[in-house]
Amino acid sequence: MTSSPSSSPRAAETSPTAVLPPFPWVGLIALAAGTFLSVTGEMIPTGLLPEMSDSLGVTESQIGLLVSVFAFTVVVSSTTLIHLTRRVPRHALLVGVITLLGISTGLGALAPNYELLVATRVLGGLAHGVFWAVVGAYAGHLVPKEQLARAVSVTIAGGTLAFVLGVPISTALGHALGWRLAFGVLAVAMLLGAVVVWWKLPPVERDEAHAAAAGATGRDPSIVPVAIVCIAVGIIMVGHYSFYTYIAPYLIGVIGIPSGQLSILLLVYGVAGAVGLILTGSVFAKRATTGLFVALTVSAAMVSALTLSAGWLPGALVAFFLWGTAFGMLPPLMQTRLLHAASPRIRDTANAFYTTAFNTGIGGGSALGALLLAQVGLGILPWVYVVLALVATLLLATDVLRTRKRATA
């Protein structure tokens, strides 16, 4: 079924006097459910290291590598797979990859040895990379430009809930009944999630279906701003994960948090991220660029304040919470910036490169943090975060100024 020009999101985006269509809450919540399940599947081994290690007869570090294998598969495969699936309807593709995530997780529950479990993680990583390349662009097809920040915030909220609820619940279930049952329950939830997405998520028309024909017209003018956003998000993620990967020893050894209270503090950080998502979808829904620079500036300032508050616990806790709030704003605002920058016909491809940059930043940041921790010590990590956040801010500011100058020329 096709929409009339007056009722489509694209029409509202292009007509200055058009009334915005109703916000597609049901469809976006379906996307958020898929995001919740995908991120929970990615991170589930982190809470079950001892159980999985004992069961499979490998070290805990080898179990930890299951997350790295998952992320590395996303990095090397997502762009190619999006190209290969460019003619597949996005609705069918999303349902398919969530189903594949469920199958891979179910196979993981049955894997008799570590090697086969690694193979299931590779399969899951292939599906995860395609999912993340499509899901942000899908939200962009459901709403006009003015509603992008709110739509992306709703979609990404599923990922935040995965850290706040999905991983802790899976961990508790695994501790009580075994890691295989936790994987199995998650696999069933993923298959049910695929049904929900098929049922509740409306199909969309997309300009990417004509990408092959459009390619004959020359290079897309939005490639450069898309590349800048991807480089910036890679820099931000390197900075963040070079520090946050080692936040536990920093909070305990430098800030002075009792080790028994660490889990509570990390939960508070997750809640702060949820607050950031709410701010993105409300206060900065129509001011995404402003919100992006506020988030970058505040995150750098609060990490600096956290470092300078060592020895003064109340100040450190306030800085830690505000840092979590600011960082919670960054993923949806960066995704919104990407969707604003990319022309509709290359949104899926742009999201694939964005996903690659994001996951490369995670892996690269963890590796950089490990190197600096061994060679210099914990104290250098927050300042690496601050420097890289400022570099990304300057890069994005230069692009914004260039875009505005071209628009007024």
Coordinates of C-alpha atoms in Angstrom, one line a residue, residues 34 71 135 149 192 296 329 341 349 367 376:
G34 CA 14.8 -5.5 18.5
A71 CA 32.2 -7.0 17.7
V135 CA 17.7 0.0 12.2
A149 CA 16.2 12.9 17.1
L192 CA 9.3 -13.8 19.6
L296 CA 30.3 16.5 23.9
M329 CA 22.9 11.7 24.6
A341 CA 23.9 14.3 6.6
T349 CA 25.3 2.2 3.5
A367 CA 43.2 -1.9 23.2
V376 CA 51.6 4.8 32.0

